[in-house]
Coordinates of C-alpha atoms in Angstrom, one line a residue:
Chain A
D591 CA -31.4 3.1 62.4
T592 CA -27.9 4.3 63.4
E593 CA -28.3 3.8 67.1
V594 CA -26.3 1.8 69.6
T595 CA -28.2 1.1 72.8
Q596 CA -26.7 0.2 76.2
T597 CA -28.3 -1.0 79.4
P598 CA -28.4 -0.1 82.2
K599 CA -27.7 3.6 82.1
H600 CA -26.3 3.6 85.6
L601 CA -25.1 0.7 87.8
V602 CA -23.9 0.6 91.4
M603 CA -22.4 -2.6 92.5
G604 CA -20.4 -3.9 95.4
M605 CA -17.0 -5.5 95.1
T606 CA -18.4 -9.0 95.5
N607 CA -21.3 -8.6 93.1
K608 CA -21.7 -10.1 89.6
K609 CA -23.4 -7.9 87.0
S610 CA -23.5 -7.6 83.2
L611 CA -23.6 -4.6 80.8
K612 CA -25.5 -5.0 77.6
C613 CA -25.1 -3.4 74.2
E614 CA -27.2 -3.8 71.1
Q615 CA -27.0 -2.5 67.5
H616 CA -29.2 -3.2 64.4
M617 CA -27.0 -1.6 61.7
G618 CA -25.6 -4.9 60.5
H619 CA -22.2 -4.1 61.8
R620 CA -19.9 -7.0 62.3
A621 CA -17.3 -5.3 64.6
M622 CA -18.2 -4.3 68.2
Y623 CA -16.1 -2.7 70.8
W624 CA -15.9 -2.0 74.6
Y625 CA -14.2 1.2 75.8
K626 CA -13.7 2.5 79.4
Q627 CA -13.7 6.2 80.0
K628 CA -12.7 7.9 83.3
A629 CA -13.6 11.5 84.0
K630 CA -11.8 14.1 81.9
K631 CA -9.9 11.3 80.0
P632 CA -10.5 9.9 76.5
P633 CA -12.1 6.5 76.0
E634 CA -9.6 3.6 76.3
L635 CA -10.1 0.5 74.2
M636 CA -10.8 -2.7 76.1
F637 CA -12.0 -5.3 73.7
V638 CA -12.8 -5.8 70.0
Y639 CA -15.1 -8.4 68.5
S640 CA -14.9 -9.1 64.8
Y641 CA -17.6 -11.4 63.4
E642 CA -18.5 -12.5 66.9
K643 CA -15.0 -13.6 67.7
L644 CA -12.7 -11.8 70.2
S645 CA -10.0 -10.2 68.1
I646 CA -8.4 -7.7 70.5
N647 CA -8.0 -7.8 74.3
E648 CA -6.0 -4.8 75.5
S649 CA -4.6 -6.7 78.6
V650 CA -7.8 -6.2 80.5
P651 CA -8.0 -7.9 83.9
S652 CA -10.0 -11.1 84.0
R653 CA -12.7 -9.6 86.2
F654 CA -14.0 -8.1 83.0
S655 CA -15.4 -10.9 80.7
P656 CA -16.8 -9.9 77.3
E657 CA -19.3 -12.0 75.3
C658 CA -20.8 -11.7 71.9
P659 CA -23.8 -14.0 71.7
N660 CA -24.7 -12.9 68.1
S661 CA -23.9 -10.2 65.6
S662 CA -26.2 -7.6 67.2
L663 CA -25.4 -8.1 70.9
L664 CA -22.4 -7.5 73.1
N665 CA -22.1 -8.1 76.8
L666 CA -19.6 -7.3 79.4
H667 CA -19.7 -9.5 82.5
L668 CA -18.3 -8.0 85.7
H669 CA -17.2 -9.8 88.7
A670 CA -15.1 -8.9 91.8
L671 CA -14.5 -5.3 90.6
Q672 CA -12.5 -2.7 92.4
P673 CA -13.5 0.9 93.2
E674 CA -11.0 2.1 90.6
D675 CA -13.1 0.3 87.9
S676 CA -15.7 3.0 88.4
A677 CA -16.1 4.7 85.0
L678 CA -18.2 5.2 82.0
Y679 CA -18.3 2.0 79.8
L680 CA -18.9 2.7 76.2
C681 CA -19.9 0.2 73.5
A682 CA -19.4 1.0 69.8
S683 CA -19.9 -0.8 66.5
S684 CA -18.7 -0.4 63.0
Q685 CA -18.5 -2.2 59.7
D686 CA -15.5 -4.5 59.5
Y687 CA -13.2 -5.2 56.6
P688 CA -11.7 -3.7 54.6
G689 CA -12.0 -0.7 56.9
P690 CA -11.3 1.4 58.7
Y691 CA -14.9 2.7 59.3
E692 CA -16.4 5.2 61.6
Q693 CA -17.5 3.8 64.9
Y694 CA -20.9 4.5 66.3
F695 CA -20.9 4.8 70.1
G696 CA -23.7 4.0 72.5
P697 CA -24.5 6.5 75.4
G698 CA -22.6 4.4 77.9
T699 CA -23.2 2.7 81.3
R700 CA -22.0 4.7 84.2
L701 CA -20.6 2.2 86.7
T702 CA -19.9 2.9 90.4
V703 CA -18.1 0.2 92.4
T704 CA -18.6 0.6 96.2
Chain B
G1276 CA 3.3 2.4 70.1
Q1277 CA 1.6 5.7 69.7
N1278 CA 2.3 9.2 70.9
I1279 CA -0.6 11.7 70.3
D1280 CA -0.5 15.3 71.4
Q1281 CA -3.4 17.8 71.6
P1282 CA -3.9 20.9 73.6
T1283 CA -5.8 20.2 76.8
E1284 CA -8.1 23.2 76.6
M1285 CA -9.0 26.1 74.3
T1286 CA -11.4 29.0 74.5
A1287 CA -13.0 30.8 71.6
T1288 CA -15.7 33.3 71.0
E1289 CA -19.1 32.6 69.4
G1290 CA -19.0 33.3 65.7
A1291 CA -15.2 33.1 65.5
I1292 CA -12.9 30.4 64.0
V1293 CA -10.8 28.0 66.0
Q1294 CA -8.1 25.5 65.0
I1295 CA -7.4 22.4 67.1
N1296 CA -4.1 20.8 66.4
C1297 CA -3.1 17.1 66.8
T1298 CA 0.5 15.8 66.4
Y1299 CA 1.2 12.1 66.4
Q1300 CA 4.0 9.5 66.2
T1301 CA 2.8 6.0 65.3
S1302 CA 4.5 2.8 64.2
G1303 CA 2.2 2.6 61.2
F1304 CA -0.4 5.0 59.8
N1305 CA -3.4 4.7 57.5
G1306 CA -5.4 7.7 58.4
L1307 CA -6.7 9.9 61.2
F1308 CA -10.1 10.2 62.9
W1309 CA -11.7 13.2 64.6
Y1310 CA -14.5 12.7 67.1
Q1311 CA -16.6 15.2 69.1
Q1312 CA -17.8 14.4 72.6
H1313 CA -20.2 16.6 74.6
A1314 CA -20.0 16.3 78.3
G1315 CA -21.9 13.2 79.5
E1316 CA -22.6 12.0 76.0
A1317 CA -21.1 9.4 73.5
P1318 CA -18.4 10.4 71.1
T1319 CA -19.6 11.1 67.5
F1320 CA -17.7 10.9 64.3
L1321 CA -16.6 14.1 62.6
S1322 CA -14.1 13.2 59.9
Y1323 CA -11.5 10.7 58.7
N1324 CA -8.5 11.8 56.6
V1325 CA -6.4 9.5 54.6
L1326 CA -4.7 11.8 52.1
D1327 CA -2.8 15.0 52.7
G1328 CA -4.8 18.2 52.5
L1329 CA -7.9 19.8 53.7
E1330 CA -11.3 18.2 53.7
E1331 CA -14.3 20.5 54.2
K1332 CA -17.6 19.4 55.7
G1333 CA -19.9 22.3 56.4
R1334 CA -18.6 24.4 59.3
F1335 CA -16.0 21.8 60.1
S1336 CA -12.8 21.0 58.1
S1337 CA -10.0 18.7 58.8
F1338 CA -6.4 18.8 57.6
L1339 CA -3.7 16.1 57.4
S1340 CA 0.0 16.2 56.7
R1341 CA 1.3 12.6 56.7
S1342 CA 4.9 13.6 56.4
K1343 CA 4.7 15.9 59.4
G1344 CA 2.5 13.7 61.6
Y1345 CA 0.1 16.6 62.0
S1346 CA -3.6 17.2 61.7
Y1347 CA -5.9 20.0 62.6
L1348 CA -9.6 20.4 63.0
L1349 CA -11.0 23.8 61.9
L1350 CA -14.3 25.0 63.2
K1351 CA -15.9 28.1 61.6
E1352 CA -18.8 30.3 62.7
L1353 CA -18.6 28.9 66.2
Q1354 CA -21.8 28.2 68.1
M1355 CA -22.3 27.6 71.7
K1356 CA -23.2 24.0 71.0
D1357 CA -19.7 23.5 69.7
S1358 CA -18.5 23.5 73.3
A1359 CA -17.3 19.9 73.7
S1360 CA -14.1 17.8 73.7
Y1361 CA -12.5 17.0 70.4
L1362 CA -10.6 13.8 70.1
C1363 CA -8.1 12.8 67.5
A1364 CA -7.2 9.2 66.8
P1365 CA -4.5 8.2 64.3
H1366 CA -5.3 4.8 62.9
S1367 CA -2.7 2.3 61.8
G1368 CA -4.6 -0.9 61.3
G1369 CA -7.4 -2.1 59.0
G1370 CA -10.8 -3.5 59.6
A1371 CA -11.9 -3.7 63.2
D1372 CA -9.0 -2.4 65.1
G1373 CA -10.3 -0.1 67.8
L1374 CA -9.2 3.5 68.3
T1375 CA -6.5 5.0 70.4
F1376 CA -7.5 8.6 71.2
G1377 CA -5.4 11.5 72.1
K1378 CA -6.2 13.0 75.5
G1379 CA -8.7 15.4 73.8
T1380 CA -9.1 19.1 73.6
H1381 CA -11.8 20.7 75.7
L1382 CA -13.2 23.6 73.7
I1383 CA -15.1 26.3 75.6
I1384 CA -17.2 28.8 73.5
Q1385 CA -17.9 32.1 75.1
P1386 CA -20.6 34.5 74.0

């Protein structure tokens, strides 16, 4: 199984809402990633988890809060977002050290902030 | 920091060959990834080059020159389904580092 799944596929939320994005993989990968992609732009790295510990935070605003409850799951908690945060949020996973290894991407969650 | 340059858009004809270039300047370098992304879909891995030279994988080949900071993706026998964005990502770290992509090349295949 080389699939990364993400839920929900689409999400519309208001600026005062709290919501969560979920990502799951069963490939035994110990590295997981969140990317943000705006229209006609490449994906931009947000966070990296290595062995369930946050290893990279690309200066992402605190209204985005990642969580890695176990080696198969990755969440992104959203709170008090702004309309400019509307984008496609992609999760990816890969093997870890020694690396680097190809990343497997999920289909993404398309987020609209109203 | 990284500076990655790719053409924004290219057009080619079905059955032909196209070369997508990527130049980069990075503070460190281990290798370079190429990914394909169809509109509305997730990026998928195409190749990873570490050594100088050409690596062939079916209709797709990827070339790297470390000394020139240059790579290209060569697509042969183009098919309509090759219409997609092609993203290059030079990699400087090890292990789980995340990817910094170039802005991507949108390839349009015409019949």
